[in-house]
């Protein structure tokens, strides 16, 4: 129920959704012949769409998220577990498992494997349910990991988890109070670490999949890449707020 409620609320708070709501309200006033109100809402809709697709704005949003944790380069080889959080995939038997993973999922998994190979006696945990897809995300990730040389016996899967909140709850059953390495996208790491700490887990952050750009190479025109970055950043800020609500009302594992 919490998962569905979060998805429902966040849909209306996402930047593109806000733009569409403003646009539809503008159309309503236009057809109602309230032209001044229509002009206002349609103008604000297009200005908002321009802003959220503009690189200085998108990078200003995502930079604080990605700068909170540095890349994990000096790996402690004595650590036993590496957890790679799921991202997304599309099952298609006509292409390789690598190609079925989203770009973020593949980058997360690649970083997780890089770290795993530096451990003395480690286990790789891959996570994610299928959603509307026939195959759990964790299974596709496992197939890719095996194809990249990881022994199947060293891979653990969390196939039921729907989001980061559940990933934290499930992995606690495996790692207990042991220190482990957490791999996810840099923009997602602050929310993930917050949720994992709430659940009493001892995670070391290993961010990857950085999206922010150098200010010297900002694009001048709005584009879909910048819109996605704004969407991603806002999704994380909403998620962090949601995590704070969960903490306040103690919807987590002690």
PDB file of C-alpha atoms in Angstrom:
ATOM      1  CA  UNK A   1       0.000   0.000   0.000  1.00  0.00           C
ATOM      2  CA  UNK A   2       2.810   2.413   0.902  1.00  0.00           C
ATOM      3  CA  UNK A   3       4.492   1.668  -2.422  1.00  0.00           C
ATOM      4  CA  UNK A   4       1.337   2.438  -4.432  1.00  0.00           C
ATOM      5  CA  UNK A   5       0.612   5.591  -2.427  1.00  0.00           C
ATOM      6  CA  UNK A   6       4.133   6.872  -2.997  1.00  0.00           C
ATOM      7  CA  UNK A   7       3.880   6.264  -6.743  1.00  0.00           C
ATOM      8  CA  UNK A   8       0.493   7.990  -6.949  1.00  0.00           C
ATOM      9  CA  UNK A   9       1.588  11.111  -5.076  1.00  0.00           C
ATOM     10  CA  UNK A  10       4.964  11.430  -6.802  1.00  0.00           C
ATOM     11  CA  UNK A  11       3.346  11.288 -10.257  1.00  0.00           C
ATOM     12  CA  UNK A  12       1.614  14.615  -9.694  1.00  0.00           C
ATOM     13  CA  UNK A  13       4.742  16.240  -8.244  1.00  0.00           C
ATOM     14  CA  UNK A  14       7.097  15.389 -11.093  1.00  0.00           C
ATOM     15  CA  UNK A  15       8.250  18.328 -13.272  1.00  0.00           C
ATOM     16  CA  UNK A  16       6.776  17.050 -16.533  1.00  0.00           C
ATOM     17  CA  UNK A  17       3.486  16.228 -14.820  1.00  0.00           C
ATOM     18  CA  UNK A  18       3.315  19.775 -13.464  1.00  0.00           C
ATOM     19  CA  UNK A  19       3.874  21.141 -16.965  1.00  0.00           C
ATOM     20  CA  UNK A  20       1.091  18.961 -18.374  1.00  0.00           C
ATOM     21  CA  UNK A  21      -1.318  19.933 -15.577  1.00  0.00           C
ATOM     22  CA  UNK A  22      -0.680  23.635 -16.224  1.00  0.00           C
ATOM     23  CA  UNK A  23      -1.179  23.052 -19.947  1.00  0.00           C
ATOM     24  CA  UNK A  24      -4.485  21.210 -19.440  1.00  0.00           C
ATOM     25  CA  UNK A  25      -5.759  23.913 -17.102  1.00  0.00           C
ATOM     26  CA  UNK A  26      -4.825  26.459 -19.756  1.00  0.00           C
ATOM     27  CA  UNK A  27      -6.776  24.516 -22.379  1.00  0.00           C
ATOM     28  CA  UNK A  28      -9.755  24.357 -20.048  1.00  0.00           C
ATOM     29  CA  UNK A  29      -9.797  28.140 -19.695  1.00  0.00           C
ATOM     30  CA  UNK A  30      -9.253  28.532 -23.429  1.00  0.00           C
ATOM     31  CA  UNK A  31     -12.331  26.464 -24.286  1.00  0.00           C
ATOM     32  CA  UNK A  32     -14.218  28.262 -21.525  1.00  0.00           C
ATOM     33  CA  UNK A  33     -13.321  31.523 -23.293  1.00  0.00           C
ATOM     34  CA  UNK A  34     -11.452  32.827 -20.235  1.00  0.00           C
ATOM     35  CA  UNK A  35      -8.629  34.012 -22.460  1.00  0.00           C
ATOM     36  CA  UNK A  36      -6.569  35.895 -19.873  1.00  0.00           C
ATOM     37  CA  UNK A  37      -6.424  32.873 -17.568  1.00  0.00           C
ATOM     38  CA  UNK A  38      -5.754  30.605 -20.544  1.00  0.00           C
ATOM     39  CA  UNK A  39      -2.882  32.813 -21.653  1.00  0.00           C
ATOM     40  CA  UNK A  40      -1.428  32.806 -18.146  1.00  0.00           C
ATOM     41  CA  UNK A  41      -1.527  29.040 -17.623  1.00  0.00           C
ATOM     42  CA  UNK A  42      -0.343  28.169 -21.138  1.00  0.00           C
ATOM     43  CA  UNK A  43       2.530  30.641 -20.866  1.00  0.00           C
ATOM     44  CA  UNK A  44       3.601  29.343 -17.460  1.00  0.00           C
ATOM     45  CA  UNK A  45       3.379  25.778 -18.797  1.00  0.00           C
ATOM     46  CA  UNK A  46       5.775  26.478 -21.669  1.00  0.00           C
ATOM     47  CA  UNK A  47       8.136  28.550 -19.509  1.00  0.00           C
ATOM     48  CA  UNK A  48       8.255  25.764 -16.910  1.00  0.00           C
ATOM     49  CA  UNK A  49       8.943  23.176 -19.633  1.00  0.00           C
ATOM     50  CA  UNK A  50      11.770  25.372 -20.939  1.00  0.00           C
ATOM     51  CA  UNK A  51      13.265  25.726 -17.460  1.00  0.00           C
ATOM     52  CA  UNK A  52      13.232  22.042 -16.534  1.00  0.00           C
ATOM     53  CA  UNK A  53      14.849  21.169 -19.882  1.00  0.00           C
ATOM     54  CA  UNK A  54      17.672  23.693 -19.504  1.00  0.00           C
ATOM     55  CA  UNK A  55      21.048  22.362 -18.352  1.00  0.00           C
ATOM     56  CA  UNK A  56      21.963  25.017 -15.733  1.00  0.00           C
ATOM     57  CA  UNK A  57      18.682  24.258 -13.956  1.00  0.00           C
ATOM     58  CA  UNK A  58      18.922  20.444 -14.222  1.00  0.00           C
ATOM     59  CA  UNK A  59      22.546  20.387 -13.115  1.00  0.00           C
ATOM     60  CA  UNK A  60      21.867  22.719 -10.185  1.00  0.00           C
ATOM     61  CA  UNK A  61      19.254  20.213  -8.987  1.00  0.00           C
ATOM     62  CA  UNK A  62      21.261  17.046  -9.463  1.00  0.00           C
ATOM     63  CA  UNK A  63      24.694  18.276  -8.359  1.00  0.00           C
ATOM     64  CA  UNK A  64      24.004  18.297  -4.574  1.00  0.00           C
ATOM     65  CA  UNK A  65      22.731  14.722  -4.798  1.00  0.00           C
ATOM     66  CA  UNK A  66      25.709  13.409  -6.752  1.00  0.00           C
ATOM     67  CA  UNK A  67      28.303  15.272  -4.675  1.00  0.00           C
ATOM     68  CA  UNK A  68      27.191  13.901  -1.317  1.00  0.00           C
ATOM     69  CA  UNK A  69      29.181  10.660  -1.701  1.00  0.00           C
ATOM     70  CA  UNK A  70      32.459  10.164  -3.556  1.00  0.00           C
ATOM     71  CA  UNK A  71      33.248   7.181  -5.778  1.00  0.00           C
ATOM     72  CA  UNK A  72      34.457   4.132  -3.854  1.00  0.00           C
ATOM     73  CA  UNK A  73      37.914   3.542  -5.297  1.00  0.00           C
ATOM     74  CA  UNK A  74      39.947   2.173  -2.381  1.00  0.00           C
ATOM     75  CA  UNK A  75      38.100  -1.110  -1.844  1.00  0.00           C
ATOM     76  CA  UNK A  76      38.348  -2.918   1.501  1.00  0.00           C
ATOM     77  CA  UNK A  77      38.935  -6.501   0.355  1.00  0.00           C
ATOM     78  CA  UNK A  78      37.792  -7.988   3.681  1.00  0.00           C
ATOM     79  CA  UNK A  79      34.160  -6.941   3.168  1.00  0.00           C
ATOM     80  CA  UNK A  80      31.884  -9.854   2.332  1.00  0.00           C
ATOM     81  CA  UNK A  81      28.873  -8.396   0.497  1.00  0.00           C
ATOM     82  CA  UNK A  82      28.276  -6.051  -2.427  1.00  0.00           C
ATOM     83  CA  UNK A  83      24.663  -5.029  -3.032  1.00  0.00           C
ATOM     84  CA  UNK A  84      23.724  -3.639  -6.450  1.00  0.00           C
ATOM     85  CA  UNK A  85      20.345  -1.895  -6.440  1.00  0.00           C
ATOM     86  CA  UNK A  86      18.047  -2.557  -9.387  1.00  0.00           C
ATOM     87  CA  UNK A  87      17.170   0.061 -11.991  1.00  0.00           C
ATOM     88  CA  UNK A  88      15.260  -1.243 -14.991  1.00  0.00           C
ATOM     89  CA  UNK A  89      15.197  -3.723 -17.850  1.00  0.00           C
ATOM     90  CA  UNK A  90      13.135  -4.964 -20.760  1.00  0.00           C
ATOM     91  CA  UNK A  91      13.027  -8.707 -21.325  1.00  0.00           C
ATOM     92  CA  UNK A  92      13.717  -9.557 -24.949  1.00  0.00           C
ATOM     93  CA  UNK A  93      15.012 -13.037 -25.795  1.00  0.00           C
ATOM     94  CA  UNK A  94      16.249 -11.822 -29.177  1.00  0.00           C
ATOM     95  CA  UNK A  95      18.980  -9.637 -27.635  1.00  0.00           C
ATOM     96  CA  UNK A  96      21.682 -10.267 -25.047  1.00  0.00           C
ATOM     97  CA  UNK A  97      20.960  -9.839 -21.320  1.00  0.00           C
ATOM     98  CA  UNK A  98      23.376  -6.878 -21.331  1.00  0.00           C
ATOM     99  CA  UNK A  99      21.180  -5.084 -23.844  1.00  0.00           C
ATOM    100  CA  UNK A 100      18.044  -5.869 -21.863  1.00  0.00           C
ATOM    101  CA  UNK A 101      19.299  -3.827 -18.905  1.00  0.00           C
ATOM    102  CA  UNK A 102      18.775  -0.071 -18.828  1.00  0.00           C
ATOM    103  CA  UNK A 103      21.917   2.044 -19.110  1.00  0.00           C
ATOM    104  CA  UNK A 104      21.752   2.884 -15.391  1.00  0.00           C
ATOM    105  CA  UNK A 105      21.259  -0.759 -14.423  1.00  0.00           C
ATOM    106  CA  UNK A 106      24.207  -1.871 -16.545  1.00  0.00           C
ATOM    107  CA  UNK A 107      26.451   0.828 -15.101  1.00  0.00           C
ATOM    108  CA  UNK A 108      25.464  -0.088 -11.549  1.00  0.00           C
ATOM    109  CA  UNK A 109      26.098  -3.765 -12.187  1.00  0.00           C
ATOM    110  CA  UNK A 110      29.441  -3.126 -13.877  1.00  0.00           C
ATOM    111  CA  UNK A 111      30.590  -1.070 -10.894  1.00  0.00           C
ATOM    112  CA  UNK A 112      29.365  -3.753  -8.515  1.00  0.00           C
ATOM    113  CA  UNK A 113      31.323  -6.415 -10.390  1.00  0.00           C
ATOM    114  CA  UNK A 114      34.447  -4.230 -10.395  1.00  0.00           C
ATOM    115  CA  UNK A 115      34.264  -3.952  -6.620  1.00  0.00           C
ATOM    116  CA  UNK A 116      33.306  -7.618  -6.121  1.00  0.00           C
ATOM    117  CA  UNK A 117      36.421  -8.784  -7.986  1.00  0.00           C
ATOM    118  CA  UNK A 118      38.585  -6.970  -5.434  1.00  0.00           C
ATOM    119  CA  UNK A 119      37.097  -8.810  -2.469  1.00  0.00           C
ATOM    120  CA  UNK A 120      38.836 -11.805  -0.909  1.00  0.00           C
ATOM    121  CA  UNK A 121      35.714 -13.881  -0.374  1.00  0.00           C
ATOM    122  CA  UNK A 122      32.699 -11.867  -1.448  1.00  0.00           C
ATOM    123  CA  UNK A 123      29.073 -12.305  -2.419  1.00  0.00           C
ATOM    124  CA  UNK A 124      27.324 -10.198  -5.038  1.00  0.00           C
ATOM    125  CA  UNK A 125      23.689  -9.364  -4.256  1.00  0.00           C
ATOM    126  CA  UNK A 126      21.532  -8.190  -7.163  1.00  0.00           C
ATOM    127  CA  UNK A 127      18.106  -6.773  -6.557  1.00  0.00           C
ATOM    128  CA  UNK A 128      14.811  -5.915  -8.231  1.00  0.00           C
ATOM    129  CA  UNK A 129      11.388  -7.319  -9.105  1.00  0.00           C
ATOM    130  CA  UNK A 130       9.883  -7.586 -12.560  1.00  0.00           C
ATOM    131  CA  UNK A 131       7.081  -5.045 -12.343  1.00  0.00           C
ATOM    132  CA  UNK A 132       5.128  -5.380 -15.593  1.00  0.00           C
ATOM    133  CA  UNK A 133       7.948  -7.480 -17.045  1.00  0.00           C
ATOM    134  CA  UNK A 134       7.808 -11.270 -17.028  1.00  0.00           C
ATOM    135  CA  UNK A 135      11.316 -11.622 -15.580  1.00  0.00           C
ATOM    136  CA  UNK A 136      12.545 -10.193 -12.261  1.00  0.00           C
ATOM    137  CA  UNK A 137      15.240  -7.576 -12.680  1.00  0.00           C
ATOM    138  CA  UNK A 138      17.500  -9.493 -10.307  1.00  0.00           C
ATOM    139  CA  UNK A 139      17.463 -12.520 -12.644  1.00  0.00           C
ATOM    140  CA  UNK A 140      18.547 -10.487 -15.673  1.00  0.00           C
ATOM    141  CA  UNK A 141      21.295  -8.871 -13.589  1.00  0.00           C
ATOM    142  CA  UNK A 142      22.454 -12.297 -12.456  1.00  0.00           C
ATOM    143  CA  UNK A 143      22.628 -13.555 -16.061  1.00  0.00           C
ATOM    144  CA  UNK A 144      24.754 -10.573 -17.022  1.00  0.00           C
ATOM    145  CA  UNK A 145      27.040 -11.038 -14.013  1.00  0.00           C
ATOM    146  CA  UNK A 146      27.571 -14.712 -14.868  1.00  0.00           C
ATOM    147  CA  UNK A 147      28.374 -13.794 -18.480  1.00  0.00           C
ATOM    148  CA  UNK A 148      30.984 -11.367 -17.120  1.00  0.00           C
ATOM    149  CA  UNK A 149      32.783 -14.133 -15.256  1.00  0.00           C
ATOM    150  CA  UNK A 150      31.130 -14.187 -11.828  1.00  0.00           C
ATOM    151  CA  UNK A 151      30.523 -17.666 -10.436  1.00  0.00           C
ATOM    152  CA  UNK A 152      26.799 -18.275 -10.003  1.00  0.00           C
ATOM    153  CA  UNK A 153      27.328 -19.626  -6.484  1.00  0.00           C
ATOM    154  CA  UNK A 154      28.634 -16.201  -5.426  1.00  0.00           C
ATOM    155  CA  UNK A 155      25.497 -14.342  -6.574  1.00  0.00           C
ATOM    156  CA  UNK A 156      22.459 -13.812  -4.366  1.00  0.00           C
ATOM    157  CA  UNK A 157      19.185 -12.446  -5.756  1.00  0.00           C
ATOM    158  CA  UNK A 158      16.434 -10.333  -4.220  1.00  0.00           C
ATOM    159  CA  UNK A 159      13.618 -10.877  -6.694  1.00  0.00           C
ATOM    160  CA  UNK A 160      10.620  -9.581  -4.706  1.00  0.00           C
ATOM    161  CA  UNK A 161      11.688  -6.039  -3.793  1.00  0.00           C
ATOM    162  CA  UNK A 162       9.822  -3.163  -5.453  1.00  0.00           C
ATOM    163  CA  UNK A 163      11.763  -0.141  -4.237  1.00  0.00           C
ATOM    164  CA  UNK A 164      14.692   1.008  -2.112  1.00  0.00           C
ATOM    165  CA  UNK A 165      12.646   0.804   1.084  1.00  0.00           C
ATOM    166  CA  UNK A 166      12.014  -2.903   0.515  1.00  0.00           C
ATOM    167  CA  UNK A 167      15.597  -3.492  -0.675  1.00  0.00           C
ATOM    168  CA  UNK A 168      16.834  -2.273   2.689  1.00  0.00           C
ATOM    169  CA  UNK A 169      14.441  -4.555   4.548  1.00  0.00           C
ATOM    170  CA  UNK A 170      15.292  -7.635   2.503  1.00  0.00           C
ATOM    171  CA  UNK A 171      19.066  -7.224   2.542  1.00  0.00           C
ATOM    172  CA  UNK A 172      19.054  -6.951   6.328  1.00  0.00           C
ATOM    173  CA  UNK A 173      17.979 -10.597   6.419  1.00  0.00           C
ATOM    174  CA  UNK A 174      21.185 -11.466   4.551  1.00  0.00           C
ATOM    175  CA  UNK A 175      23.866  -9.148   5.940  1.00  0.00           C
ATOM    176  CA  UNK A 176      22.552  -8.482   9.452  1.00  0.00           C
ATOM    177  CA  UNK A 177      24.814  -5.942  11.126  1.00  0.00           C
ATOM    178  CA  UNK A 178      27.808  -6.636   8.857  1.00  0.00           C
ATOM    179  CA  UNK A 179      29.353  -3.818   6.858  1.00  0.00           C
ATOM    180  CA  UNK A 180      28.638  -4.137   3.135  1.00  0.00           C
ATOM    181  CA  UNK A 181      29.128  -2.093  -0.031  1.00  0.00           C
ATOM    182  CA  UNK A 182      26.098  -0.425  -1.581  1.00  0.00           C
ATOM    183  CA  UNK A 183      26.189   0.312  -5.314  1.00  0.00           C
ATOM    184  CA  UNK A 184      23.650   2.573  -6.977  1.00  0.00           C
ATOM    185  CA  UNK A 185      23.490   5.681  -9.152  1.00  0.00           C
ATOM    186  CA  UNK A 186      25.137   8.742  -7.607  1.00  0.00           C
ATOM    187  CA  UNK A 187      21.908  10.753  -7.667  1.00  0.00           C
ATOM    188  CA  UNK A 188      20.084   7.922  -5.872  1.00  0.00           C
ATOM    189  CA  UNK A 189      22.737   7.321  -3.211  1.00  0.00           C
ATOM    190  CA  UNK A 190      21.620   9.955  -0.634  1.00  0.00           C
ATOM    191  CA  UNK A 191      18.099   8.506  -0.480  1.00  0.00           C
ATOM    192  CA  UNK A 192      19.373   4.935  -0.452  1.00  0.00           C
ATOM    193  CA  UNK A 193      21.825   5.593   2.376  1.00  0.00           C
ATOM    194  CA  UNK A 194      19.126   7.362   4.396  1.00  0.00           C
ATOM    195  CA  UNK A 195      16.768   4.401   4.098  1.00  0.00           C
ATOM    196  CA  UNK A 196      19.491   1.859   4.819  1.00  0.00           C
ATOM    197  CA  UNK A 197      20.637   3.731   7.924  1.00  0.00           C
ATOM    198  CA  UNK A 198      17.030   3.925   9.118  1.00  0.00           C
ATOM    199  CA  UNK A 199      16.945   0.146   8.937  1.00  0.00           C
ATOM    200  CA  UNK A 200      20.105  -0.163  11.032  1.00  0.00           C
ATOM    201  CA  UNK A 201      22.315  -1.255   8.140  1.00  0.00           C
ATOM    202  CA  UNK A 202      26.036  -0.525   7.864  1.00  0.00           C
ATOM    203  CA  UNK A 203      26.489   0.400   4.221  1.00  0.00           C
ATOM    204  CA  UNK A 204      29.517   1.872   2.472  1.00  0.00           C
ATOM    205  CA  UNK A 205      28.416   4.100  -0.413  1.00  0.00           C
ATOM    206  CA  UNK A 206      29.800   3.240  -3.858  1.00  0.00           C
ATOM    207  CA  UNK A 207      28.084   5.662  -6.268  1.00  0.00           C
ATOM    208  CA  UNK A 208      28.224   5.340 -10.046  1.00  0.00           C
ATOM    209  CA  UNK A 209      26.243   6.508 -13.094  1.00  0.00           C
ATOM    210  CA  UNK A 210      26.985  10.217 -12.590  1.00  0.00           C
ATOM    211  CA  UNK A 211      24.781  12.529 -14.682  1.00  0.00           C
ATOM    212  CA  UNK A 212      25.919  16.060 -13.861  1.00  0.00           C
ATOM    213  CA  UNK A 213      27.988  17.947 -16.400  1.00  0.00           C
ATOM    214  CA  UNK A 214      30.912  20.310 -16.223  1.00  0.00           C
ATOM    215  CA  UNK A 215      29.507  23.880 -16.307  1.00  0.00           C
ATOM    216  CA  UNK A 216      31.844  24.711 -19.191  1.00  0.00           C
ATOM    217  CA  UNK A 217      30.002  22.279 -21.468  1.00  0.00           C
ATOM    218  CA  UNK A 218      26.416  23.262 -20.655  1.00  0.00           C
ATOM    219  CA  UNK A 219      24.221  23.068 -23.719  1.00  0.00           C
ATOM    220  CA  UNK A 220      22.490  26.312 -24.625  1.00  0.00           C
ATOM    221  CA  UNK A 221      19.221  24.874 -25.829  1.00  0.00           C
ATOM    222  CA  UNK A 222      16.690  22.869 -23.780  1.00  0.00           C
ATOM    223  CA  UNK A 223      16.686  19.164 -24.599  1.00  0.00           C
ATOM    224  CA  UNK A 224      15.299  15.814 -23.487  1.00  0.00           C
ATOM    225  CA  UNK A 225      18.519  14.777 -21.702  1.00  0.00           C
ATOM    226  CA  UNK A 226      18.293  17.748 -19.357  1.00  0.00           C
ATOM    227  CA  UNK A 227      14.583  17.111 -18.838  1.00  0.00           C
ATOM    228  CA  UNK A 228      15.384  13.561 -17.739  1.00  0.00           C
ATOM    229  CA  UNK A 229      18.002  14.856 -15.295  1.00  0.00           C
ATOM    230  CA  UNK A 230      15.472  17.240 -13.766  1.00  0.00           C
ATOM    231  CA  UNK A 231      12.931  14.404 -13.538  1.00  0.00           C
ATOM    232  CA  UNK A 232      15.502  12.146 -11.888  1.00  0.00           C
ATOM    233  CA  UNK A 233      16.576  14.822  -9.406  1.00  0.00           C
ATOM    234  CA  UNK A 234      13.007  15.715  -8.422  1.00  0.00           C
ATOM    235  CA  UNK A 235      12.154  12.030  -8.043  1.00  0.00           C
ATOM    236  CA  UNK A 236      15.026  11.713  -5.570  1.00  0.00           C
ATOM    237  CA  UNK A 237      14.087  14.802  -3.577  1.00  0.00           C
ATOM    238  CA  UNK A 238      10.535  13.517  -3.291  1.00  0.00           C
ATOM    239  CA  UNK A 239      11.939  10.129  -2.264  1.00  0.00           C
ATOM    240  CA  UNK A 240      14.118  11.706   0.430  1.00  0.00           C
ATOM    241  CA  UNK A 241      11.067  13.540   1.768  1.00  0.00           C
ATOM    242  CA  UNK A 242       9.154  10.253   1.763  1.00  0.00           C
ATOM    243  CA  UNK A 243      12.001   8.573   3.639  1.00  0.00           C
ATOM    244  CA  UNK A 244      11.836  11.317   6.262  1.00  0.00           C
ATOM    245  CA  UNK A 245       8.099  10.677   6.654  1.00  0.00           C
ATOM    246  CA  UNK A 246       8.771   6.952   7.076  1.00  0.00           C
ATOM    247  CA  UNK A 247      11.373   7.750   9.713  1.00  0.00           C
ATOM    248  CA  UNK A 248       9.075  10.091  11.596  1.00  0.00           C
ATOM    249  CA  UNK A 249       6.287   7.553  11.788  1.00  0.00           C
ATOM    250  CA  UNK A 250       8.710   4.641  12.209  1.00  0.00           C
ATOM    251  CA  UNK A 251       7.703   2.578   9.174  1.00  0.00           C
ATOM    252  CA  UNK A 252      11.017   0.755   9.137  1.00  0.00           C
ATOM    253  CA  UNK A 253      12.798  -2.190  10.662  1.00  0.00           C
ATOM    254  CA  UNK A 254      14.477  -1.662  14.068  1.00  0.00           C
TER     255      UNK A 254
END
